[in-house]
Short mmCIF file of C-alpha atoms and ligand atoms in Angstrom, two decimals:
data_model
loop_
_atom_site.label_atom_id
_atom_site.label_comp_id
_atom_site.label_asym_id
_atom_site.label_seq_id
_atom_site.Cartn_x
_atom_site.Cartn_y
_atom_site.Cartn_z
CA UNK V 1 0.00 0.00 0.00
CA UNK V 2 1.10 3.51 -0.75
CA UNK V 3 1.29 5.40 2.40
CA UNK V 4 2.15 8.99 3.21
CA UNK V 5 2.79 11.25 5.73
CA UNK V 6 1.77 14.42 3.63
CA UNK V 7 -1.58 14.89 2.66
CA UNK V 8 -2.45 14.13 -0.74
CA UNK V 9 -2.10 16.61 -3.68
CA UNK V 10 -5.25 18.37 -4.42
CA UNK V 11 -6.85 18.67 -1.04
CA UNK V 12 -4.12 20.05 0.24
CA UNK V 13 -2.86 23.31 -1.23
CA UNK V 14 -4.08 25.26 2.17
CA UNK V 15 -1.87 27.91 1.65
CA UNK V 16 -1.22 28.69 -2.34
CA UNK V 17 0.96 31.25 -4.42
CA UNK V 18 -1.53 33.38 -6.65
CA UNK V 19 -0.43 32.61 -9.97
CA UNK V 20 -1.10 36.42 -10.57
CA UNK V 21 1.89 36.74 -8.27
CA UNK V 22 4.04 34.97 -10.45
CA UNK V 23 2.90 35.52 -13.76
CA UNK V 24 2.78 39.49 -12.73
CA UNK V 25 6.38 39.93 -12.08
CA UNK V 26 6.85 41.92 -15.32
CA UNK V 27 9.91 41.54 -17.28
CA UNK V 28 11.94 39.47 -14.63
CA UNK V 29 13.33 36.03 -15.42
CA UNK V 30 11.81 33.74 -12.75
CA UNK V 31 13.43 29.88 -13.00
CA UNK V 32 10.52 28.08 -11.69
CA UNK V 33 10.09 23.78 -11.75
CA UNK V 34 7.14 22.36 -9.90
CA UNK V 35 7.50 18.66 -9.18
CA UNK V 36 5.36 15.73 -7.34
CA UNK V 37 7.42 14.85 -4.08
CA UNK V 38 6.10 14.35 -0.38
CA UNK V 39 3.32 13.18 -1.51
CA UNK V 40 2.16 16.74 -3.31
CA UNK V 41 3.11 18.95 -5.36
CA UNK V 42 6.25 20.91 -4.73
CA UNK V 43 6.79 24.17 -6.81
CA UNK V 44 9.73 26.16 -6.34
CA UNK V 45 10.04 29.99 -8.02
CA UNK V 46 13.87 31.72 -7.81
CA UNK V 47 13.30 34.89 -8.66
CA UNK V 48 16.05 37.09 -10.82
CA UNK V 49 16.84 33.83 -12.25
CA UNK V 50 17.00 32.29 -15.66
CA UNK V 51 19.08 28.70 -14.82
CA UNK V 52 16.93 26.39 -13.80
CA UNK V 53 19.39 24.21 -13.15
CA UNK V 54 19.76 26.27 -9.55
CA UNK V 55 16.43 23.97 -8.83
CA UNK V 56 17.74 20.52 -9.14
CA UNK V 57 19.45 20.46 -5.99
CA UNK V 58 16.75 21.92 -3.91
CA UNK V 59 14.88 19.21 -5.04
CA UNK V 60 17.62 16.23 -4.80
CA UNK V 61 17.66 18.03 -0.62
CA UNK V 62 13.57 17.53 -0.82
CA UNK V 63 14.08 13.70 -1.86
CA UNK V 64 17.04 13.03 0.83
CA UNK V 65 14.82 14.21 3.77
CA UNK V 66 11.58 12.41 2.68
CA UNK V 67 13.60 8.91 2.65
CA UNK V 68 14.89 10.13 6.48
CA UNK V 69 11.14 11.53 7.66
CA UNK V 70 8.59 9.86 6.21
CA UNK V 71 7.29 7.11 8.63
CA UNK V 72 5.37 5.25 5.87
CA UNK V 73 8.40 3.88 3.82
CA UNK V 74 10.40 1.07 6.00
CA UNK V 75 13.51 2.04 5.39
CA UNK V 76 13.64 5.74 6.56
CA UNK V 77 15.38 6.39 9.45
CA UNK V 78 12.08 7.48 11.92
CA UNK V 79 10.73 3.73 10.71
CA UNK V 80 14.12 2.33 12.14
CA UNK V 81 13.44 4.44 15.26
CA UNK V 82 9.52 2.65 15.23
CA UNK V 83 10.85 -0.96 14.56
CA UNK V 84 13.46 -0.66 17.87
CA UNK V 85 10.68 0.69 20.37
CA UNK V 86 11.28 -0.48 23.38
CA UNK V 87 14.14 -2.61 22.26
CA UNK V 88 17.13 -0.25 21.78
CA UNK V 89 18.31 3.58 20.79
CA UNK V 90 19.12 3.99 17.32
CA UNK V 91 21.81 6.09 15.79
CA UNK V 92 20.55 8.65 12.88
CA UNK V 93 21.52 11.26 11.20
CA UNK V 94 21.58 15.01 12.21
CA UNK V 95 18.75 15.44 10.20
CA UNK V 96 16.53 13.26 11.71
CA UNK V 97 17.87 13.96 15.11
CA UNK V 98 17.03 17.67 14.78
CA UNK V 99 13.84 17.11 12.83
CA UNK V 100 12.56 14.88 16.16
CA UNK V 101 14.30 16.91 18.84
CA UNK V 102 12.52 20.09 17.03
CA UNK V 103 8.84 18.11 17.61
CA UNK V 104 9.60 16.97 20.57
CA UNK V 105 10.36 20.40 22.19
CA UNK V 106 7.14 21.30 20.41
CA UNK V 107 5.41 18.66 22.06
CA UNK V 108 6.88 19.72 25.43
CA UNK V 109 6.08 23.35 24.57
CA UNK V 110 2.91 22.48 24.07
CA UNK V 111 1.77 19.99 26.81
CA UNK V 112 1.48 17.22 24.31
CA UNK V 113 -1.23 19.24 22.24
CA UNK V 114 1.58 18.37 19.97
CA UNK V 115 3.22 14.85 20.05
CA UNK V 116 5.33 13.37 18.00
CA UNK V 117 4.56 10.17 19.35
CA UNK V 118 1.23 10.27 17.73
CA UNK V 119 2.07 7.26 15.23
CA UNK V 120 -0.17 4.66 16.70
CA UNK V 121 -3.25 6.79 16.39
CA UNK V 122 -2.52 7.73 12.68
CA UNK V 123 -1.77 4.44 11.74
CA UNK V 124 -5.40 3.33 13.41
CA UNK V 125 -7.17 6.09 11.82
CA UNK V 126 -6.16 5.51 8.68
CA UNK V 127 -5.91 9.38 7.85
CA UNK V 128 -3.23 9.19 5.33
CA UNK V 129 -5.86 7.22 3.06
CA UNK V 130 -8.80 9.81 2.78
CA UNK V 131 -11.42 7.99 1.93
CA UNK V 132 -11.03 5.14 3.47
CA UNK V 133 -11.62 6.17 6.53
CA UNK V 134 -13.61 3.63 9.46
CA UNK V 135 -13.92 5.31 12.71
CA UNK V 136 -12.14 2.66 15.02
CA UNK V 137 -13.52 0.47 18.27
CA UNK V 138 -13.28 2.67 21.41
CA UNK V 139 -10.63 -0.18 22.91
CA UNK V 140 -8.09 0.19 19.99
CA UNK V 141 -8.43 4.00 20.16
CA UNK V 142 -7.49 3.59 24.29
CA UNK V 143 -4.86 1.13 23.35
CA UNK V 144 -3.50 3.22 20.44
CA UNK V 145 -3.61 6.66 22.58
CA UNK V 146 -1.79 4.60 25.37
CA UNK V 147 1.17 4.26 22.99
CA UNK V 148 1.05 8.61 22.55
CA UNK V 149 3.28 9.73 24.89
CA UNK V 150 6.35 12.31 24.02
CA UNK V 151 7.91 11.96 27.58
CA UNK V 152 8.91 8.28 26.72
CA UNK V 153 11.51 9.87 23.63
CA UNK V 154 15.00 9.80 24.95
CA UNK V 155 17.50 11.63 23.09
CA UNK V 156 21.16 11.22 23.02
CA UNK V 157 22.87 14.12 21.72
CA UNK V 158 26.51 12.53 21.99
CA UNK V 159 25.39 9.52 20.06
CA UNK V 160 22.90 11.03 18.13
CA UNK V 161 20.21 8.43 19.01
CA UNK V 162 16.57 8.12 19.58
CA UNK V 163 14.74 5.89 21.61
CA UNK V 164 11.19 4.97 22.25
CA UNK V 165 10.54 3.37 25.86
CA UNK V 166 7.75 1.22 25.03
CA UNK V 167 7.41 -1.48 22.32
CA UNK V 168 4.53 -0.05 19.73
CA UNK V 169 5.45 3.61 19.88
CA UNK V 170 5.68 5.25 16.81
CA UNK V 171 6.84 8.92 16.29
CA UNK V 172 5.07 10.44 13.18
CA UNK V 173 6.55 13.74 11.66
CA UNK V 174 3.71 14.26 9.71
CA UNK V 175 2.74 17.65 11.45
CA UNK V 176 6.22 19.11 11.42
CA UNK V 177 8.16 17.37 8.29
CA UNK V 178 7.07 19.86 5.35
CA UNK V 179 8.04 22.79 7.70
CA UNK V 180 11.63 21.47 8.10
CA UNK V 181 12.26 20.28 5.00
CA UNK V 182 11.01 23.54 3.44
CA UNK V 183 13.62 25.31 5.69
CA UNK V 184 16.24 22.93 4.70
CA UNK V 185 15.18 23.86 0.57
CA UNK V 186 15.83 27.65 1.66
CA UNK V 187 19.15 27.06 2.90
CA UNK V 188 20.06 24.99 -0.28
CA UNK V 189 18.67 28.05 -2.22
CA UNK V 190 20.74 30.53 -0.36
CA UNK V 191 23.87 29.13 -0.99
CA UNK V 192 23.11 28.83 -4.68
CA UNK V 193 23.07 32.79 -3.70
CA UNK V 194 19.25 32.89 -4.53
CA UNK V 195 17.79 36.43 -2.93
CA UNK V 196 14.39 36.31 -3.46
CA UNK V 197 12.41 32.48 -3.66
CA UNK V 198 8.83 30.90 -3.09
CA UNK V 199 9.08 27.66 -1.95
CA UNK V 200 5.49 25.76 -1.97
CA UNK V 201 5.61 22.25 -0.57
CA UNK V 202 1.76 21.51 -1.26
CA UNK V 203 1.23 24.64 0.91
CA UNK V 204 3.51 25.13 3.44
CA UNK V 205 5.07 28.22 1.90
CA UNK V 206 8.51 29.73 2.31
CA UNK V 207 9.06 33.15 1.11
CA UNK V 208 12.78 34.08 0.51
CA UNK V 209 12.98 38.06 0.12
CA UNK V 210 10.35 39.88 -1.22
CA UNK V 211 9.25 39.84 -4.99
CA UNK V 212 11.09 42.89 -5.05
CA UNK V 213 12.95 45.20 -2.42
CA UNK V 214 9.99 46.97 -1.95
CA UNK V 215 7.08 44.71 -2.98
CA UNK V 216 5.98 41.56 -0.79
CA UNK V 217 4.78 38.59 -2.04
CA UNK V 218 1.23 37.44 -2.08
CA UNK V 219 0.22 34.42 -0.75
CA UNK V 220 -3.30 33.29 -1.28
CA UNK V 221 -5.36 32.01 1.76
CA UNK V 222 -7.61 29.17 1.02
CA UNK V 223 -11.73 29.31 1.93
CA UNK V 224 -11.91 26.29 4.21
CA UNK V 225 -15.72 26.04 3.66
CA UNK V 226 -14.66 25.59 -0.31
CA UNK V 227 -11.21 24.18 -0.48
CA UNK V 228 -9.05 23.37 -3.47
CA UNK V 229 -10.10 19.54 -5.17
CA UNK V 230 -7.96 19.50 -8.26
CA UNK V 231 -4.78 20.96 -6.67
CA UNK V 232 -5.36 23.91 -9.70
CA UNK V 233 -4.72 27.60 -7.92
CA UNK V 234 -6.34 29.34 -10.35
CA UNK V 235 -9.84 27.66 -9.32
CA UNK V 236 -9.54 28.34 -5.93
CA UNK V 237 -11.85 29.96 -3.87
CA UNK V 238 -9.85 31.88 -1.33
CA UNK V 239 -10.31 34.32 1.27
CA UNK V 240 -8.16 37.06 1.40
CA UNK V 241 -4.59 37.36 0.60
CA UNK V 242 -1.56 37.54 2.92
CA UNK V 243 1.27 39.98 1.77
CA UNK V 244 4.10 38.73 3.74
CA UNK V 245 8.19 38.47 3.07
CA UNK V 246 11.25 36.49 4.41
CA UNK V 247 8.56 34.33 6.08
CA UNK V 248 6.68 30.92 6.15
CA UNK V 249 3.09 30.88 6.01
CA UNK V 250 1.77 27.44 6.94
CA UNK V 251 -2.14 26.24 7.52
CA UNK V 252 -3.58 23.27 8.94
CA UNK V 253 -7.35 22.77 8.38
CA UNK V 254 -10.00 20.07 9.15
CA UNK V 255 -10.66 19.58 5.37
CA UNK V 256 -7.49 18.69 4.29
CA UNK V 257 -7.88 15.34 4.58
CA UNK V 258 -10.85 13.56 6.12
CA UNK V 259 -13.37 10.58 6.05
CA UNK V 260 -17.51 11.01 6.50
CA UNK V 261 -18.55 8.89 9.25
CA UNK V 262 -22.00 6.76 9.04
CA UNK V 263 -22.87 9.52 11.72
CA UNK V 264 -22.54 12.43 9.33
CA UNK V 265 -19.30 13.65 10.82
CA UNK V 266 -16.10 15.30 9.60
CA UNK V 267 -13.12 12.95 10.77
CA UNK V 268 -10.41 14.53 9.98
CA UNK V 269 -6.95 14.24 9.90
CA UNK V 270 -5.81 16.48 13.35
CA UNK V 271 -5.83 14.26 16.34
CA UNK V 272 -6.22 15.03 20.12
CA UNK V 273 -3.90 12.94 21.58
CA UNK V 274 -5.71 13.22 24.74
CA UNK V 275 -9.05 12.16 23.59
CA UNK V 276 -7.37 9.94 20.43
CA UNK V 277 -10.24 11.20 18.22
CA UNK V 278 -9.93 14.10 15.60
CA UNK V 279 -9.31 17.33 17.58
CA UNK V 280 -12.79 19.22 18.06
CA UNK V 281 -11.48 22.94 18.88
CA UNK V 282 -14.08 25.22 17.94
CA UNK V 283 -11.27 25.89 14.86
CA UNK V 284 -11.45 25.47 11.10
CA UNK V 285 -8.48 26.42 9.90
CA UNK V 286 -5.42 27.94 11.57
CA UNK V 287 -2.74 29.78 10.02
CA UNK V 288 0.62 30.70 10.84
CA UNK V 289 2.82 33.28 9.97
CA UNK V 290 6.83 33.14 11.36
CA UNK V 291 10.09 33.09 10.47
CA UNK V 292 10.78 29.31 10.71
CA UNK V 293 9.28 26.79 8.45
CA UNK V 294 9.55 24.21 11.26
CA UNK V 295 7.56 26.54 13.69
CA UNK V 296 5.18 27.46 11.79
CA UNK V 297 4.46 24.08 10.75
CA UNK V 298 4.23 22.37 14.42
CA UNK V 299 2.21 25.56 15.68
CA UNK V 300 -0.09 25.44 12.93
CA UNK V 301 -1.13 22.06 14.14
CA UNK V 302 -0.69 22.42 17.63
CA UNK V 303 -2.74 25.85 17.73
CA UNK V 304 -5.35 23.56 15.60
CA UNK V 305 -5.62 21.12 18.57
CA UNK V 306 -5.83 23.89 21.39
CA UNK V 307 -8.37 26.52 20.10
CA UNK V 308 -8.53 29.81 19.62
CA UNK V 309 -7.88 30.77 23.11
CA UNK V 310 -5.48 28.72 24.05
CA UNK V 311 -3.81 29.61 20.63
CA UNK V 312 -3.75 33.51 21.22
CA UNK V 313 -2.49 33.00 25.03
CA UNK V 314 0.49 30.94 23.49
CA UNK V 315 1.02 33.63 20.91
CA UNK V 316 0.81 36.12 23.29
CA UNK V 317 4.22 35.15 24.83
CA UNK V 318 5.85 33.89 22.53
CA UNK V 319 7.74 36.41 19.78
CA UNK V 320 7.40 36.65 16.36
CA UNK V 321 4.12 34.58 16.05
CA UNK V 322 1.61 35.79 13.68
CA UNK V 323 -1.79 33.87 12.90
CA UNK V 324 -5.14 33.50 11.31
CA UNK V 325 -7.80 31.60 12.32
CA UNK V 326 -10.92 30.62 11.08
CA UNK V 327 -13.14 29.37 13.62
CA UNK V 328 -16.55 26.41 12.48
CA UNK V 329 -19.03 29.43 13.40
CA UNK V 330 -17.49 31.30 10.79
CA UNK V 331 -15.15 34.09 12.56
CA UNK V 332 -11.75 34.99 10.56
CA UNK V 333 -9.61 36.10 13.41
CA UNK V 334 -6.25 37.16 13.28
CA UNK V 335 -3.93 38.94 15.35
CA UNK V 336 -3.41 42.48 15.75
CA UNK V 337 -0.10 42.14 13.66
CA UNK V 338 -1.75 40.87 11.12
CA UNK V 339 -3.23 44.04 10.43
CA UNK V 340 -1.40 45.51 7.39
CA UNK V 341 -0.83 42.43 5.89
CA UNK V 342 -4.05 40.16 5.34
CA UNK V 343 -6.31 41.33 3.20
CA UNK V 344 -9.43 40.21 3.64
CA UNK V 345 -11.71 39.22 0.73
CA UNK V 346 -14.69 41.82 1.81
CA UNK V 347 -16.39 41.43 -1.38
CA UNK V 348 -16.85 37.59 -1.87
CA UNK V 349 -16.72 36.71 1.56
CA UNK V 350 -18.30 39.78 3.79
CA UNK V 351 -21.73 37.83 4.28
CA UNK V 352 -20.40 34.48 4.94
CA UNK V 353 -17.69 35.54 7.55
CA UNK V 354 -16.77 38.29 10.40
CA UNK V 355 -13.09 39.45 10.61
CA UNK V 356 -11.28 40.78 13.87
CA UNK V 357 -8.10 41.82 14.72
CA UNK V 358 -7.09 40.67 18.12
CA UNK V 359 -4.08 41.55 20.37
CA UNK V 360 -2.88 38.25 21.70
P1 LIG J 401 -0.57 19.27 9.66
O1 LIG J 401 -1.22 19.03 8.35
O2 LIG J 401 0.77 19.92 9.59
O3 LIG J 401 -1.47 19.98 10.62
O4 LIG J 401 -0.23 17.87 10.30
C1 LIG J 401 -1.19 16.84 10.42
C2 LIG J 401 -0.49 15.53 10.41
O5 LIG J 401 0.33 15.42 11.58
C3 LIG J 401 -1.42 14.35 10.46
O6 LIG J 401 -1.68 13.87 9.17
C4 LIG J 401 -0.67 13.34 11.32
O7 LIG J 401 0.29 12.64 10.55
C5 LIG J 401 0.08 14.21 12.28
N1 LIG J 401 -0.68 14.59 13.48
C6 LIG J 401 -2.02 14.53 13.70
N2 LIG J 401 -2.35 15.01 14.92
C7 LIG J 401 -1.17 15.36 15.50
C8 LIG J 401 -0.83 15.91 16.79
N3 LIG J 401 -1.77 16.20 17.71
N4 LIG J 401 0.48 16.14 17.04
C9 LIG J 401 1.43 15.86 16.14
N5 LIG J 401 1.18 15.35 14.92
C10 LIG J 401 -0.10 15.11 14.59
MG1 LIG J 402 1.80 21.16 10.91
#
């Protein structure tokens, strides 16, 4: 079976680059290749460039990670961590080590909103097969969210191991991968002494420089109620637009990839690790606006898992976190700093939602 830790392409371009934004750059030369990798579709823009030959490596670094991160294929290096639960630390690569001890200090940062450790639970849900979906017996879920636990990771910075306590855990990167890996495609980028880049990894968006010194780029913010289904940007139905530089803009949404119970409910793909059943927040769609592809990535989800209030207290004291958030009764709220730089589709979208500005 085909598994994946990214969602599928076509449900899940949450975040996407207005085409406008790239076919508008005037005269420019813009080396641009878009490619299918994690399990979506990667596109990658170098602005002020005509070789795109400066792309191939930023993709070759977008292959290497996948074959360390990805928990579905057997021989990465988190499925070697999975196989020796409970048995024995394994030795990976720096990589991998910082891609886990990154989730894990989310995880701890977050009270285990967060967890790495959620493998067990994805693997019973099913969620990287939308579609598929069968909402599991109440025992396996308790026996599944028994396994969730990021306190039982033991890291070994001199040996550069990881170790999972208890036979069955599984860490899953799934919530945090695309963020690092998009990070890791910047750095490749700026020693190729790119300036100015969009990275889109099926929607977790990088932003190198600005389209210009003075303009920003504009990133297009998906309408949850009306996502994306062909993966086509020009089609979609989105609700404002974020004009944002040297940034990463990352969403996570409950209709990015779900099932339709026999009940008539939304499972979805966002788990509550402390219930084991898709995370019911109050939230739609949350996203996140920060310097660090990584962050943005695990706070998207995490801030997904702990509402809106929660959310805004974290934000509050923590620097350089910007978000939106649309909430299932139909509230876009974002905060305060957001003011200047999301602009709100008024027109299309004034009846069907309220906007607010908050100060976390
Ligand atoms: P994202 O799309 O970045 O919000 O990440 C969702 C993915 O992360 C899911 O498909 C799971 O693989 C994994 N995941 C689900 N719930 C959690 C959670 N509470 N903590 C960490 N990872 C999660
Ligand atoms: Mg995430």
């Amino acid at each position: 079976m085909k598994r994946k830790y990214i969602k599928p392409a076509g449900l899940l371009m949450a975040v996407c680059i207005a085409v406008t934004g790239l076919a508008g750059c005037g005269k420019e030369k813009v080396a641009t290749r878009t490619d299918f990798a994690l399990d979506t579709v990667i596109t990658i823009a170098a602005y002020g460039q005509s070789d795109e030959g400066i792309l191939k490596e930023p993709f070759n670094r977008i292959r290497e990670l996948d074959g360390k991160l990805n928990a579905f294929s057997e021989d990465s290096e988190i499925s070697k961590i999975n196989a020796a639960a409970g048995l024995e630390p394994v030795a990976v690569s720096e990589d991998t080590f910082n891609a886990v001890k990154k989730g894990l200090e989310y995880s701890e940062k977050t009270g285990g909103a967060f967890d790495i450790t959620i493998g067990p639970l994805v693997d019973l849900w099913k969620i990287e097969a939308p579609g598929e979906g069968v909402v599991p017996e109440q025992s396996d879920i308790d026996a599944a969210r028994a396994l969730v636990d990021y306190r039982k990771v033991v890291l070994d910075e001199a040996a550069h191991s990881v170790f999972l306590k208890d036979p069955g855990m599984k860490i899953n990167l799934g919530a945090i991968a695309k963020g690092y890996i998009g990070d890791a495609v910047k750095s490749v980028l700026q020693s190729e002494g790119v300036e100015r880049a969009i990275i889109n990894l099926g929607g977790n968006v990088v932003l190198l420089g600005g389209k210009s010194n003075r303009e920003p780029f504009t990133v297009s913010l998906e309408n949850p109620e009306d996502p994306l289904s062909n993966g086509s940007i020009s089609d979609a139905s989105t609700l404002g637009v974020l004009r944002e530089r040297d940034n990463s803009i990352v969403t996570s949404g409950d209709y990015e990839r779900y099932f339709i119970g026999p009940d008539g409910k939304r499972y979805h793909h966002i788990l509550d690790p402390k219930t084991g059943y898709p995370a019911e927040s109050g939230l739609h769609q949350v996203t996140v606006i920060t310097d660090v592809s990584a962050d943005a990535d695990a706070l998207s989800t995490s801030f997904f898992v702990m509402g809106l209030d929660q959310a805004m207290a974290y934000i509050g004291e923590t620097e350089g976190v910007e978000a939106v958030f649309v909430t299932t009764d139909n509230r876009i709220v974002a905060t305060k700093g957001m003011e200047d730089a999301f602009i709100f589709d008024e027109q299309n979208y004034g009846n069907q939602y309220t906007l607010e500005f908050t100060e976390p």
